[in-house]
Amino acid sequence: MTFESLGLHTSILKALTDAGYEKPTPVQSQAIPAAIAGRDLMVSSQTGSGKTAAFMLPALHKFASIEAATGGKTPNQEMQAARARGDRPRFKPAQPKMLVLTPTRELALQVTTATEKYGSAIRRIKAVSILGGMPYPKQMQLLAKNPEILVATPGRLIDHMESGKIDFSQLEILVLDEADRMLDMGFIDDIEKIVDATPDSRQTMLFSATLDGVVGNMAKRITKNPLTVQIASANNRHENIIQRVHFVDDLSHKNRLLDHLLRDETLDQAVVFTATKRDADMIADRLNIAGFSAAALHGDMHQGARNRTLDGLRRGQIRVLVATDVAARGIDVPSITHVFNYDLPKFPEDYVHRIGRTGRAGRNGLAVSLVNHAEAVNVKRIERFTKQLIPVNVVEGFEPKKTASAPRSAARPGSWKPGDNRSAPSRPGQRTFSKPGAAPRKDGGGYKGAGARSDGARRTYGDR
Ligand code: AMP
């Protein structure tokens, strides 16, 4: 399968060649032809699967052949022309043709950046992000350009809709990106309100890690005769990411082991996840003192500081990002080779999102959880959810005093480097061996049922 065979406009093909994309990913091969044909889509895929291009390329393909509805004049230009004619300029709301809703600001910015990349050879296509935390005058300036493509988080978009700054009567394409996360974050009412404000004639594409339960019901409500695309499990199972658990006795053991693992010579960049913002700050400070180029990222930071940190990470100036779940969701930096769970996530789904920060664009990655013995039960919950066992690993010189309460599987020894997906990782000078007493599990993996949410309840995300 090639991008040409998907029927994309030549200007898009050029941008893809410039971006170094050789062939479509599975989600792109399935979604793009149907989307070009105008069909609604319900797609179950993870971040890292190439889903942004799966919805943006067909949209850009459509816009590439259509002249802007305003005849090329932005509301700003129209206002200037009106002034020149001596008329009183009237404010005109933005009339986007495409709206992409995302759960977080970071994801919205990534979608906008990707759109600029994919649309670089198309004239007159503007994409802007409308986000919480952005100064109001700046947003008004962006809306005054009457962008064809609006990428927004639901809350801030509602503010602008209610104050008459945006008119969706010309909307042709609506995308819900990471719809399950948006629902988890409590955006359902906002989403319904936004969808109600768009024309029935729109094309709707919904992307979500899962299409079960509440999100599946919503997807069915807002789409018409959709094509359902389920991406092969290899992607969802993160088979390109080696996972490990290291048991630790206490905080000092955990800190020493983290420092040791961060010195792994195969480590390019890493994300360390903490449970609280305070811990993110404290651990980043501690790691800086220990000589790592570390920085914290969490929801208490101003947007400017968050952007600067993400920029530093992308440029490679920051090697270790210490982050909370919300802040790090959607980060897409291909050189992140390692993810560390300094604290285990509260919910198994977050584990999947966390480890997906590595192994981007088909590369390999390593995800290490530093776990107190008392938390072994939470590892089991994650294993039940992902339907994968996470091997326990012990580093020589950092052995835990206690042994884990339940027999668990052990990591296979072998040499590993990013780019090698054949065996479990270890480093020169580090012996990898199974825990004393570790035995193969007899329950076939310790999971029962179909991977339903183990907590059973809706929840809201929020940095603690
Ligand atoms: P996404 O799932 O949209 O977040 O994309 C994950 C990463 O894959 C991004 O860094 C994209 O630039 C990259 N990517 C998307 N499609 C392709 C492709 N067809 N070939 C190579 N890289 C891709």
Short mmCIF file of C-alpha atoms and ligand atoms in Angstrom, two decimals:
data_model
loop_
_atom_site.label_atom_id
_atom_site.label_comp_id
_atom_site.label_asym_id
_atom_site.label_seq_id
_atom_site.Cartn_x
_atom_site.Cartn_y
_atom_site.Cartn_z
CA MET A 1 0.00 0.00 0.00
CA THR A 2 1.31 3.48 -0.89
CA PHE A 3 0.02 6.99 -0.21
CA GLU A 4 -0.50 7.42 -3.97
CA SER A 5 -2.78 4.39 -4.07
CA LEU A 6 -4.97 5.98 -1.38
CA GLY A 7 -5.85 8.67 -3.90
CA LEU A 8 -4.40 11.67 -2.08
CA HIS A 9 -3.86 15.05 -3.75
CA THR A 10 -0.36 15.56 -5.19
CA SER A 11 0.39 18.51 -2.89
CA ILE A 12 -0.23 16.24 0.10
CA LEU A 13 1.93 13.48 -1.37
CA LYS A 14 4.73 16.01 -1.67
CA ALA A 15 4.39 17.04 1.98
CA LEU A 16 4.44 13.37 3.04
CA THR A 17 7.62 12.73 1.07
CA ASP A 18 9.17 15.82 2.69
CA ALA A 19 8.11 14.46 6.10
CA GLY A 20 9.90 11.20 5.31
CA TYR A 21 6.76 9.05 5.43
CA GLU A 22 7.26 6.06 3.15
CA LYS A 23 4.00 4.20 3.44
CA PRO A 24 0.71 4.53 5.29
CA THR A 25 0.31 2.96 8.73
CA PRO A 26 -2.55 0.40 9.12
CA VAL A 27 -4.98 2.98 10.48
CA GLN A 28 -4.16 5.33 7.62
CA SER A 29 -4.63 2.61 4.94
CA GLN A 30 -8.05 1.76 6.30
CA ALA A 31 -9.36 5.18 7.24
CA ILE A 32 -8.13 7.44 4.43
CA PRO A 33 -9.97 5.95 1.40
CA ALA A 34 -13.27 5.81 3.31
CA ALA A 35 -12.82 9.34 4.62
CA ILE A 36 -12.02 10.64 1.13
CA ALA A 37 -15.25 9.00 -0.03
CA GLY A 38 -17.02 11.09 2.63
CA ARG A 39 -17.86 8.32 5.09
CA ASP A 40 -18.12 8.76 8.81
CA LEU A 41 -15.53 6.82 10.83
CA MET A 42 -15.35 5.18 14.23
CA VAL A 43 -11.73 4.23 14.78
CA SER A 44 -10.22 2.37 17.67
CA SER A 45 -6.51 3.14 17.70
CA GLN A 46 -3.82 4.26 20.10
CA THR A 47 -1.67 7.34 19.94
CA GLY A 48 1.45 6.48 17.98
CA SER A 49 -0.54 4.62 15.33
CA GLY A 50 -0.52 7.56 12.92
CA LYS A 51 -4.13 8.52 13.65
CA THR A 52 -3.60 12.27 13.21
CA ALA A 53 -2.71 11.79 9.55
CA ALA A 54 -5.58 9.30 9.23
CA PHE A 55 -8.10 12.10 9.73
CA MET A 56 -6.07 15.13 8.62
CA LEU A 57 -4.88 13.86 5.24
CA PRO A 58 -8.37 13.17 3.82
CA ALA A 59 -9.56 16.53 5.18
CA LEU A 60 -6.67 18.38 3.57
CA HIS A 61 -7.28 16.41 0.38
CA LYS A 62 -10.83 17.77 0.35
CA PHE A 63 -9.78 21.37 1.08
CA ALA A 64 -6.97 21.25 -1.47
CA SER A 65 -9.55 21.18 -4.24
CA ILE A 66 -12.01 23.72 -2.83
CA GLU A 67 -11.68 27.49 -2.98
CA ALA A 68 -12.17 29.16 0.41
CA ALA A 69 -15.85 29.98 0.95
CA THR A 70 -15.13 33.62 1.76
CA GLY A 71 -13.56 34.09 -1.68
CA GLY A 72 -10.20 34.21 0.01
CA LYS A 73 -10.96 37.22 2.20
CA THR A 74 -10.48 36.87 5.90
CA PRO A 75 -12.89 38.72 8.21
CA ASN A 76 -9.99 41.05 9.03
CA GLN A 77 -9.54 41.95 5.37
CA GLU A 78 -13.26 42.33 4.96
CA MET A 79 -13.35 44.71 7.92
CA GLN A 80 -10.51 46.76 6.42
CA ALA A 81 -12.31 46.84 3.07
CA ALA A 82 -15.50 47.97 4.83
CA ARG A 83 -13.57 50.74 6.63
CA ALA A 84 -12.10 51.87 3.29
CA ARG A 85 -15.62 52.06 1.88
CA GLY A 86 -16.61 54.19 4.85
CA ASP A 87 -18.91 51.48 6.23
CA ARG A 88 -18.96 50.67 9.90
CA PRO A 89 -16.91 47.49 10.25
CA ARG A 90 -18.90 44.62 11.66
CA PHE A 91 -17.42 41.77 13.64
CA LYS A 92 -17.76 38.52 11.74
CA PRO A 93 -17.51 35.21 13.55
CA ALA A 94 -15.00 32.61 12.33
CA GLN A 95 -16.60 29.96 10.14
CA PRO A 96 -14.33 26.92 10.20
CA LYS A 97 -14.82 24.06 7.79
CA MET A 98 -13.19 21.55 10.08
CA LEU A 99 -13.14 21.19 13.84
CA VAL A 100 -10.86 18.81 15.73
CA LEU A 101 -11.66 18.36 19.42
CA THR A 102 -8.86 17.04 21.63
CA PRO A 103 -8.72 16.34 25.36
CA THR A 104 -5.58 18.37 26.10
CA ARG A 105 -3.78 21.49 25.01
CA GLU A 106 -0.64 19.53 24.19
CA LEU A 107 -2.50 17.19 21.87
CA ALA A 108 -4.25 20.15 20.21
CA LEU A 109 -0.89 21.81 19.54
CA GLN A 110 0.49 18.58 18.14
CA VAL A 111 -2.47 18.20 15.80
CA THR A 112 -2.01 21.80 14.62
CA THR A 113 1.71 21.27 14.04
CA ALA A 114 1.03 18.03 12.14
CA THR A 115 -1.60 19.83 10.04
CA GLU A 116 0.90 22.53 9.11
CA LYS A 117 3.35 19.80 8.10
CA TYR A 118 0.85 17.81 6.02
CA GLY A 119 -0.67 20.95 4.50
CA SER A 120 2.61 22.77 3.84
CA ALA A 121 2.18 22.54 0.07
CA ILE A 122 -1.46 23.65 0.08
CA ARG A 123 -2.09 27.37 -0.19
CA ARG A 124 -4.71 29.13 1.87
CA ILE A 125 -5.28 26.45 4.47
CA LYS A 126 -4.92 27.76 7.99
CA ALA A 127 -5.13 25.69 11.12
CA VAL A 128 -5.23 27.26 14.57
CA SER A 129 -5.54 25.94 18.11
CA ILE A 130 -8.00 27.45 20.55
CA LEU A 131 -6.95 26.43 24.02
CA GLY A 132 -7.50 27.12 27.65
CA GLY A 133 -4.61 29.13 29.07
CA MET A 134 -4.00 31.12 25.88
CA PRO A 135 -4.45 34.90 26.25
CA TYR A 136 -7.84 36.05 25.01
CA PRO A 137 -6.61 38.77 22.59
CA LYS A 138 -4.30 36.21 20.95
CA GLN A 139 -7.26 33.87 20.43
CA MET A 140 -9.34 36.67 18.93
CA GLN A 141 -6.48 37.41 16.57
CA LEU A 142 -6.35 33.76 15.50
CA LEU A 143 -10.11 33.56 15.00
CA ALA A 144 -10.09 36.78 12.97
CA LYS A 145 -8.00 34.94 10.36
CA ASN A 146 -11.07 32.79 9.75
CA PRO A 147 -9.09 29.56 9.77
CA GLU A 148 -10.44 26.63 7.79
CA ILE A 149 -9.31 24.26 10.51
CA LEU A 150 -9.89 24.79 14.20
CA VAL A 151 -8.24 22.51 16.75
CA ALA A 152 -9.62 23.01 20.22
CA THR A 153 -10.15 21.67 23.70
CA PRO A 154 -13.89 21.55 24.45
CA GLY A 155 -14.05 23.97 27.42
CA ARG A 156 -12.46 26.98 25.76
CA LEU A 157 -14.33 26.37 22.53
CA ILE A 158 -17.66 26.56 24.37
CA ASP A 159 -16.67 30.00 25.75
CA HIS A 160 -16.11 31.32 22.23
CA MET A 161 -19.27 29.70 20.86
CA GLU A 162 -21.36 31.25 23.60
CA SER A 163 -19.93 34.69 22.96
CA GLY A 164 -20.69 34.42 19.24
CA LYS A 165 -17.07 34.31 18.07
CA ILE A 166 -17.48 31.06 16.14
CA ASP A 167 -20.21 30.02 13.74
CA PHE A 168 -20.31 26.34 12.79
CA SER A 169 -22.89 26.68 10.01
CA GLN A 170 -20.19 26.04 7.35
CA LEU A 171 -18.61 23.10 9.17
CA GLU A 172 -17.98 20.10 6.94
CA ILE A 173 -15.79 17.84 9.06
CA LEU A 174 -15.90 17.14 12.78
CA VAL A 175 -13.16 15.04 14.42
CA LEU A 176 -13.16 13.81 18.00
CA ASP A 177 -9.59 12.81 18.82
CA GLU A 178 -9.02 10.57 21.86
CA ALA A 179 -12.75 10.65 22.52
CA ASP A 180 -12.46 8.24 25.45
CA ARG A 181 -10.06 10.60 27.22
CA MET A 182 -12.37 13.54 26.67
CA LEU A 183 -15.21 11.61 28.29
CA ASP A 184 -12.95 10.51 31.15
CA MET A 185 -12.09 14.15 31.71
CA GLY A 186 -15.78 15.00 32.08
CA PHE A 187 -16.26 16.80 28.75
CA ILE A 188 -19.40 14.92 27.69
CA ASP A 189 -21.82 17.85 28.08
CA ASP A 190 -19.48 20.22 26.28
CA ILE A 191 -19.05 17.73 23.43
CA GLU A 192 -22.81 17.27 23.06
CA LYS A 193 -23.29 21.03 22.98
CA ILE A 194 -20.60 21.47 20.34
CA VAL A 195 -21.92 18.60 18.20
CA ASP A 196 -25.44 20.09 18.40
CA ALA A 197 -24.10 23.39 17.05
CA THR A 198 -22.72 21.75 13.89
CA PRO A 199 -24.72 20.95 10.74
CA ASP A 200 -26.25 17.47 10.35
CA SER A 201 -24.64 17.26 6.93
CA ARG A 202 -21.13 17.14 8.47
CA GLN A 203 -18.72 14.22 8.14
CA THR A 204 -17.80 12.87 11.58
CA MET A 205 -14.65 10.94 12.48
CA LEU A 206 -14.20 9.65 16.00
CA PHE A 207 -10.92 8.23 17.28
CA SER A 208 -10.66 6.48 20.61
CA ALA A 209 -8.52 3.85 22.35
CA THR A 210 -11.72 1.89 22.90
CA LEU A 211 -15.13 1.92 21.28
CA ASP A 212 -16.80 0.13 24.20
CA GLY A 213 -19.33 1.48 26.67
CA VAL A 214 -20.11 5.18 26.96
CA VAL A 215 -17.75 6.25 24.20
CA GLY A 216 -19.15 3.63 21.81
CA ASN A 217 -22.69 4.85 22.51
CA MET A 218 -21.72 8.44 21.90
CA ALA A 219 -19.87 7.45 18.71
CA LYS A 220 -22.99 5.76 17.38
CA ARG A 221 -25.14 8.77 18.28
CA ILE A 222 -23.03 11.33 16.47
CA THR A 223 -22.03 9.34 13.35
CA LYS A 224 -24.10 8.17 10.39
CA ASN A 225 -23.50 4.76 8.86
CA PRO A 226 -19.88 4.85 10.05
CA LEU A 227 -17.08 2.59 8.91
CA THR A 228 -15.64 0.97 12.03
CA VAL A 229 -11.88 0.54 11.97
CA GLN A 230 -10.25 -1.59 14.65
CA ILE A 231 -6.51 -1.56 14.55
CA ALA A 232 -4.64 -4.83 15.05
CA SER A 233 -3.94 -5.76 18.61
CA ALA A 234 -0.14 -5.65 18.19
CA ASN A 235 -0.38 -1.88 18.31
CA ASN A 236 -2.72 -1.83 21.28
CA ARG A 237 -0.58 -4.28 23.16
CA HIS A 238 2.48 -2.07 22.71
CA GLU A 239 4.49 -5.05 21.56
CA ASN A 240 7.36 -2.77 20.62
CA ILE A 241 7.69 -1.69 24.25
CA ILE A 242 9.54 -3.90 26.72
CA GLN A 243 7.89 -3.70 30.12
CA ARG A 244 9.40 -4.48 33.51
CA VAL A 245 8.62 -4.23 37.18
CA HIS A 246 11.34 -3.58 39.76
CA PHE A 247 10.37 -4.08 43.40
CA VAL A 248 11.76 -1.57 45.89
CA ASP A 249 11.82 -1.58 49.68
CA ASP A 250 11.46 2.14 50.34
CA LEU A 251 11.86 5.61 48.88
CA SER A 252 15.61 5.70 49.18
CA HIS A 253 15.89 2.35 47.41
CA LYS A 254 13.56 3.66 44.71
CA ASN A 255 15.59 6.86 44.22
CA ARG A 256 18.90 5.00 44.03
CA LEU A 257 17.51 2.52 41.54
CA LEU A 258 15.97 5.28 39.41
CA ASP A 259 19.29 7.13 39.27
CA HIS A 260 21.03 3.92 38.28
CA LEU A 261 18.50 3.12 35.55
CA LEU A 262 18.64 6.68 34.21
CA ARG A 263 22.36 6.13 33.59
CA ASP A 264 21.47 3.35 31.14
CA GLU A 265 23.65 4.01 28.13
CA THR A 266 20.83 3.10 25.75
CA LEU A 267 18.70 5.88 27.23
CA ASP A 268 18.18 8.78 24.91
CA GLN A 269 15.34 10.62 26.64
CA ALA A 270 13.02 9.50 29.42
CA VAL A 271 9.73 10.39 31.07
CA VAL A 272 9.39 9.72 34.81
CA PHE A 273 5.78 9.65 35.97
CA THR A 274 4.83 10.74 39.46
CA ALA A 275 1.50 10.72 41.27
CA THR A 276 1.57 14.36 42.34
CA LYS A 277 2.71 17.71 41.00
CA ARG A 278 4.77 18.24 44.14
CA ASP A 279 6.64 15.00 43.58
CA ALA A 280 7.24 15.94 39.94
CA ASP A 281 8.90 19.20 41.09
CA MET A 282 10.86 17.56 43.88
CA ILE A 283 12.14 14.67 41.79
CA ALA A 284 13.09 16.96 38.89
CA ASP A 285 15.06 19.12 41.37
CA ARG A 286 16.74 16.09 42.86
CA LEU A 287 17.66 14.68 39.46
CA ASN A 288 19.11 18.02 38.37
CA ILE A 289 21.28 18.08 41.46
CA ALA A 290 22.35 14.52 40.62
CA GLY A 291 23.53 15.76 37.21
CA PHE A 292 20.67 14.79 34.90
CA SER A 293 19.12 17.46 32.68
CA ALA A 294 15.66 17.10 34.15
CA ALA A 295 12.52 19.24 34.13
CA ALA A 296 9.06 18.92 35.64
CA LEU A 297 5.82 19.13 33.67
CA HIS A 298 2.48 19.42 35.41
CA GLY A 299 -0.82 21.22 35.39
CA ASP A 300 0.17 23.91 37.91
CA MET A 301 2.67 25.37 35.48
CA HIS A 302 1.69 28.28 33.24
CA GLN A 303 1.12 27.39 29.62
CA GLY A 304 4.25 29.33 28.62
CA ALA A 305 6.41 27.31 31.01
CA ARG A 306 4.82 24.06 29.82
CA ASN A 307 5.47 24.95 26.20
CA ARG A 308 9.07 25.86 26.98
CA THR A 309 9.58 22.54 28.74
CA LEU A 310 8.05 20.58 25.86
CA ASP A 311 10.20 22.54 23.44
CA GLY A 312 13.31 21.72 25.48
CA LEU A 313 12.29 18.07 25.42
CA ARG A 314 11.78 18.06 21.65
CA ARG A 315 15.11 19.77 21.11
CA GLY A 316 16.86 17.24 23.33
CA GLN A 317 17.93 19.85 25.90
CA ILE A 318 15.87 18.05 28.52
CA ARG A 319 16.78 14.39 28.91
CA VAL A 320 14.49 13.47 31.75
CA LEU A 321 10.95 14.83 31.94
CA VAL A 322 9.28 14.31 35.31
CA ALA A 323 5.56 14.53 34.73
CA THR A 324 2.07 13.86 35.99
CA ASP A 325 -0.43 11.91 33.90
CA VAL A 326 -2.48 14.82 32.66
CA ALA A 327 0.49 16.96 31.66
CA ALA A 328 2.25 14.21 29.72
CA ARG A 329 -0.73 12.78 27.87
CA GLY A 330 -0.20 12.81 24.12
CA ILE A 331 3.48 13.79 24.20
CA ASP A 332 4.97 12.55 20.95
CA VAL A 333 8.76 12.74 21.00
CA PRO A 334 10.30 9.86 19.04
CA SER A 335 13.59 9.93 20.98
CA ILE A 336 11.92 9.01 24.28
CA THR A 337 13.43 5.57 24.81
CA HIS A 338 12.43 5.01 28.45
CA VAL A 339 9.36 5.54 30.60
CA PHE A 340 9.58 5.15 34.36
CA ASN A 341 6.63 4.82 36.67
CA TYR A 342 8.09 6.35 39.82
CA ASP A 343 4.59 5.91 41.18
CA LEU A 344 2.15 3.50 39.64
CA PRO A 345 -0.82 5.19 37.99
CA LYS A 346 -4.13 5.17 39.82
CA PHE A 347 -5.92 3.57 36.90
CA PRO A 348 -4.69 0.83 34.57
CA GLU A 349 -5.67 2.84 31.46
CA ASP A 350 -3.18 5.51 32.50
CA TYR A 351 -0.47 2.87 32.50
CA VAL A 352 -1.17 2.21 28.83
CA HIS A 353 -1.08 5.93 28.03
CA ARG A 354 2.11 6.41 30.03
CA ILE A 355 4.11 3.64 28.41
CA GLY A 356 2.89 4.82 25.00
CA ARG A 357 5.13 7.91 25.42
CA THR A 358 7.96 5.65 24.28
CA GLY A 359 8.00 3.34 21.26
CA ARG A 360 6.68 6.13 19.03
CA ALA A 361 6.31 5.72 15.28
CA GLY A 362 7.12 2.01 15.41
CA ARG A 363 10.37 2.35 17.41
CA ASN A 364 11.15 0.26 20.45
CA GLY A 365 10.96 1.44 24.01
CA LEU A 366 11.40 0.36 27.61
CA ALA A 367 8.83 0.96 30.35
CA VAL A 368 9.93 0.37 33.95
CA SER A 369 7.65 0.47 37.00
CA LEU A 370 9.27 0.97 40.41
CA VAL A 371 6.90 -0.75 42.77
CA ASN A 372 6.63 -1.12 46.53
CA HIS A 373 5.80 -4.63 47.66
CA ALA A 374 2.45 -3.45 48.99
CA GLU A 375 1.52 -2.29 45.48
CA ALA A 376 1.90 -5.71 43.86
CA VAL A 377 -1.87 -5.90 43.65
CA ASN A 378 -1.92 -2.78 41.45
CA VAL A 379 0.53 -4.40 39.06
CA LYS A 380 -1.92 -7.30 38.80
CA ARG A 381 -4.73 -4.87 37.95
CA ILE A 382 -2.63 -3.42 35.16
CA GLU A 383 -1.83 -6.91 33.90
CA ARG A 384 -5.52 -7.81 33.92
CA PHE A 385 -6.31 -4.68 31.95
CA THR A 386 -3.56 -5.05 29.36
CA LYS A 387 -3.82 -8.86 29.30
CA GLN A 388 -0.05 -8.97 29.44
CA LEU A 389 2.30 -10.09 32.17
CA ILE A 390 4.93 -7.59 33.20
CA PRO A 391 8.18 -9.39 33.96
CA VAL A 392 9.89 -8.66 37.28
CA ASN A 393 13.49 -7.63 37.01
CA VAL A 394 16.23 -7.27 39.63
CA VAL A 395 19.39 -5.26 39.16
CA GLU A 396 22.49 -6.60 40.84
CA GLY A 397 23.37 -4.39 43.78
CA PHE A 398 19.79 -3.09 44.00
CA GLU A 399 18.04 -6.28 45.10
CA PRO A 400 14.95 -5.69 47.27
CA LYS A 401 15.21 -7.15 50.77
CA LYS A 402 11.69 -8.52 50.66
CA THR A 403 10.34 -10.81 48.00
CA ALA A 404 7.06 -10.09 46.25
CA SER A 405 3.98 -11.63 47.80
CA ALA A 406 2.90 -13.62 44.76
CA PRO A 407 5.00 -15.67 42.39
CA ARG A 408 5.51 -13.66 39.25
CA SER A 409 7.16 -14.15 35.93
CA ALA A 410 10.75 -13.14 35.45
CA ALA A 411 12.42 -11.13 32.74
CA ARG A 412 14.43 -12.94 30.17
CA PRO A 413 18.05 -11.97 30.10
CA GLY A 414 19.50 -10.61 26.91
CA SER A 415 20.98 -7.50 25.47
CA TRP A 416 18.67 -4.75 24.41
CA LYS A 417 19.01 -1.43 22.77
CA PRO A 418 16.46 0.86 21.20
CA GLY A 419 15.90 -0.60 17.78
CA ASP A 420 16.19 -4.16 19.01
CA ASN A 421 12.92 -5.83 19.76
CA ARG A 422 14.01 -9.37 20.27
CA SER A 423 14.78 -9.67 23.90
CA ALA A 424 14.37 -8.11 27.31
CA PRO A 425 16.78 -5.29 28.07
CA SER A 426 19.84 -5.32 30.20
CA ARG A 427 23.01 -3.30 30.28
CA PRO A 428 26.67 -4.04 30.31
CA GLY A 429 27.62 -4.59 33.92
CA GLN A 430 24.10 -5.37 34.92
CA ARG A 431 23.09 -8.92 35.44
CA THR A 432 19.44 -9.62 34.85
CA PHE A 433 18.07 -12.57 36.73
CA SER A 434 14.80 -13.85 37.98
CA LYS A 435 13.67 -13.19 41.49
CA PRO A 436 14.48 -15.92 43.97
CA GLY A 437 11.52 -18.23 44.10
CA ALA A 438 9.94 -16.86 40.96
CA ALA A 439 7.87 -19.47 39.23
CA PRO A 440 5.87 -19.50 36.03
CA ARG A 441 2.31 -18.41 36.62
CA LYS A 442 -0.20 -21.18 36.57
CA ASP A 443 -3.23 -19.04 35.81
CA GLY A 444 -2.26 -18.33 32.25
CA GLY A 445 -1.59 -14.68 32.86
CA GLY A 446 -3.73 -13.84 35.83
CA TYR A 447 -6.52 -12.13 33.95
CA LYS A 448 -10.10 -13.07 33.54
CA GLY A 449 -12.81 -11.37 31.61
CA ALA A 450 -12.52 -9.10 28.67
CA GLY A 451 -10.37 -6.30 29.94
CA ALA A 452 -13.27 -4.29 31.33
CA ARG A 453 -12.40 -1.36 33.52
CA SER A 454 -11.37 -2.72 36.86
CA ASP A 455 -12.61 0.26 38.83
CA GLY A 456 -15.99 0.13 37.13
CA ALA A 457 -16.66 3.82 37.66
CA ARG A 458 -16.33 7.01 35.67
CA ARG A 459 -13.74 9.31 36.96
CA THR A 460 -12.33 12.70 36.28
CA TYR A 461 -8.68 13.24 35.67
CA GLY A 462 -6.90 15.99 37.42
CA ASP A 463 -3.43 16.46 38.71
CA ARG A 464 -3.33 16.06 42.37
P1 AMP B 1 0.02 9.87 15.90
O1 AMP B 1 -0.53 8.50 16.18
O2 AMP B 1 -0.80 10.62 14.93
O3 AMP B 1 0.28 10.62 17.17
O4 AMP B 1 1.44 9.69 15.14
C1 AMP B 1 2.55 9.11 15.79
C2 AMP B 1 3.86 9.42 15.09
O5 AMP B 1 3.96 8.70 13.87
C3 AMP B 1 4.07 10.88 14.74
O6 AMP B 1 5.39 11.22 15.11
C4 AMP B 1 3.91 10.94 13.25
O7 AMP B 1 4.70 11.96 12.67
C5 AMP B 1 4.40 9.57 12.82
N1 AMP B 1 3.75 9.05 11.60
C6 AMP B 1 2.44 9.10 11.27
N2 AMP B 1 2.20 8.48 10.09
C7 AMP B 1 3.38 8.01 9.66
C8 AMP B 1 3.79 7.27 8.49
N3 AMP B 1 2.92 6.88 7.58
N4 AMP B 1 5.10 6.97 8.37
C9 AMP B 1 6.00 7.35 9.32
N5 AMP B 1 5.68 8.05 10.44
C10 AMP B 1 4.38 8.36 10.61
#
